[in-house]
Amino acid sequence: MKKLKKLEPLGTESLVDKVETRLLMFFKENKLVPGDAIPKEIDFATSLGVSRTVVREALLRLRTLGLVESKKRRGMILKQPDIINNFARILDPTLLGEDTLKQLFELRLILEMGMADFLFENRNEEDLDELEKIVAAEEATDTHQIRFSLDKEIAFHGKLYQMSNNVTLQKFQDLLLPVFNYVYLKDTENTNLDDYHYSEGEFVSHRMLLETLREGTPETFRNAMRRHLEPHFDHALKTGGR
Amino acid sequence: MKKLKKLEPLGTESLVDKVETRLLMFFKENKLVPGDAIPKEIDFATSLGVSRTVVREALLRLRTLGLVESKKRRGMILKQPDIINNFARILDPTLLGEDTLKQLFELRLILEMGMADFLFENRNEEDLDELEKIVAAEEATDTHQIRFSLDKEIAFHGKLYQMSNNVTLQKFQDLLLPVFNYVYLKDTENTNLDDYHYSEGEFVSHRMLLETLREGTPETFRNAMRRHLEPHFDHALKTGGR
DNA sequence: ATTTGTATTATGTCATACATATAATATGAG
DNA sequence: CTCATATTATATGTATGACATAATACAAAT
């Protein structure tokens, strides 16, 4: 038997896959930018030699990803994909695995530890005042349970994200909020955070964070935030194995 | 003319939209989890009273988002949506606006500043040795240009992400890498980073970061990292307005 | 000139048929 | 009986043609 050339595994990708990549190539080659109109389904179908069904499914994918938008009679136009928005639909904590949830919660800790510099860069009286109001309201309500009242937690930390002045980060946080809540609640079920005793007995409250943000530096703020988040960090680090 | 009650705009959502939400409800109500099989297209179609086409398009969306997976003859099963993977297709830097790019680059700075605690929690000799190798190779090559050699930069920082032991974070970094490179290159075009002079004249090299990771604490590491990233921070903060 | 109707057009939906891949089963060789 | 191989059934994938729907342009009417 003659030596035969190894038989290449023939592409496993479906027709729709191919068409999708062809469409993306088409956009790039023609240097189309968001706002530009693209040919109609039937034209793509004929020039690619496939059925309208296939073209439609490929375009539907791109639409799902927010890359194109379709209007009746008007055809389709390229869109600036809103990276974040699509996930909102499916990012249901109950549909995510334990490990992913844990990692996303870690991500939250990372983000809040890392954004100090941007907070200091963009802080202004207006925002600080609003933060002040949030803290004041928090202190006024229930002096015993203030530490881990979820609503206040969200209000305060949410405001911080907003103050980062990074819209993408904000959207990201909005998106992950349900996840955070979910993990947070699950955690508080198991370990009663009120009983948690901080190292050196010192608890860093929202008020103290606010003061640090007013008078401190990014560095001191990071340290304060680390203390503030200590129970969460402990939980995340303890339950290690991924 | 009499004062008329404002006429509510009636729902503009398409059939496919409705079916999609119905499908998601179905999954939740039946407490389906990743791995579970779901009814076939035709069954959904008949029970919802719509054509297979519509069901198919709705399912295709969910497939595009990674929530379901389809295999011939086997039907469809719920999948753990890979949050990150979906971005890849559309996250072409050339398709993103300037502002989004900038914000993603900031996100990188935030992540690297924030992950210190996890690095220290998960560090082990093996990883540190590998990091050592990367640094050594870096030092060996070109003693003059070591600071901002892109490859080494990627190798070193990439390894850090890997050491965070957070797969989601890693994937996120993989995904954003092209964006980072893109922004990085554009930055170095304008401002020659080699000419950048660090505050107090002190430059924190990869080697110093490594030493801090070996002997220091999360706190000292954050400070070192902040110094190391100083030119990037400066650039990000200077060009402020979003 | 503003409104109202009408034709046009590209996407949205439907119905049906067939192709294709694969799990399940049956068949056959040893 | 065991294993490999062929067959069959089935759910998704693709194709085709038809009609519905909404948005636009333009004509007609007031």
mmCIF file of C-alpha atoms in Angstrom, chain B residues 2-3 7 9 18-19 30 47 57 87 92-93 101 114 127-128 131 148-149 169 182 220 222 227 232 240:
data_model
loop_
_atom_site.group_PDB
_atom_site.id
_atom_site.type_symbol
_atom_site.label_atom_id
_atom_site.label_comp_id
_atom_site.label_asym_id
_atom_site.label_seq_id
_atom_site.Cartn_x
_atom_site.Cartn_y
_atom_site.Cartn_z
ATOM 1 C CA LYS B 2 -60.973 66.317 26.511
ATOM 2 C CA LYS B 3 -57.921 65.378 28.489
ATOM 3 C CA LEU B 7 -52.145 55.552 25.646
ATOM 4 C CA PRO B 9 -47.361 51.838 24.017
ATOM 5 C CA LYS B 18 -41.498 36.246 23.906
ATOM 6 C CA VAL B 19 -40.512 32.677 23.230
ATOM 7 C CA ASN B 30 -38.343 23.209 36.243
ATOM 8 C CA SER B 47 -46.865 23.464 23.101
ATOM 9 C CA GLU B 57 -34.406 31.245 16.560
ATOM 10 C CA PHE B 87 -16.952 38.275 24.126
ATOM 11 C CA ASP B 92 -12.115 43.054 18.202
ATOM 12 C CA PRO B 93 -10.313 46.196 19.306
ATOM 13 C CA LEU B 101 -10.898 50.604 25.030
ATOM 14 C CA GLY B 114 -6.651 44.003 43.334
ATOM 15 C CA ASP B 127 4.888 28.897 40.393
ATOM 16 C CA LEU B 128 7.478 31.150 41.956
ATOM 17 C CA LEU B 131 8.166 33.278 37.542
ATOM 18 C CA PHE B 148 8.914 47.569 28.314
ATOM 19 C CA SER B 149 9.476 44.580 26.197
ATOM 20 C CA LEU B 169 -10.181 35.841 35.883
ATOM 21 C CA TYR B 182 -3.673 47.452 21.279
ATOM 22 C CA THR B 220 3.676 45.582 50.256
ATOM 23 C CA ARG B 222 0.157 46.188 46.143
ATOM 24 C CA ARG B 227 4.872 51.628 41.417
ATOM 25 C CA HIS B 232 0.270 53.253 32.900
ATOM 26 C CA GLY B 240 -9.053 61.509 32.316
#
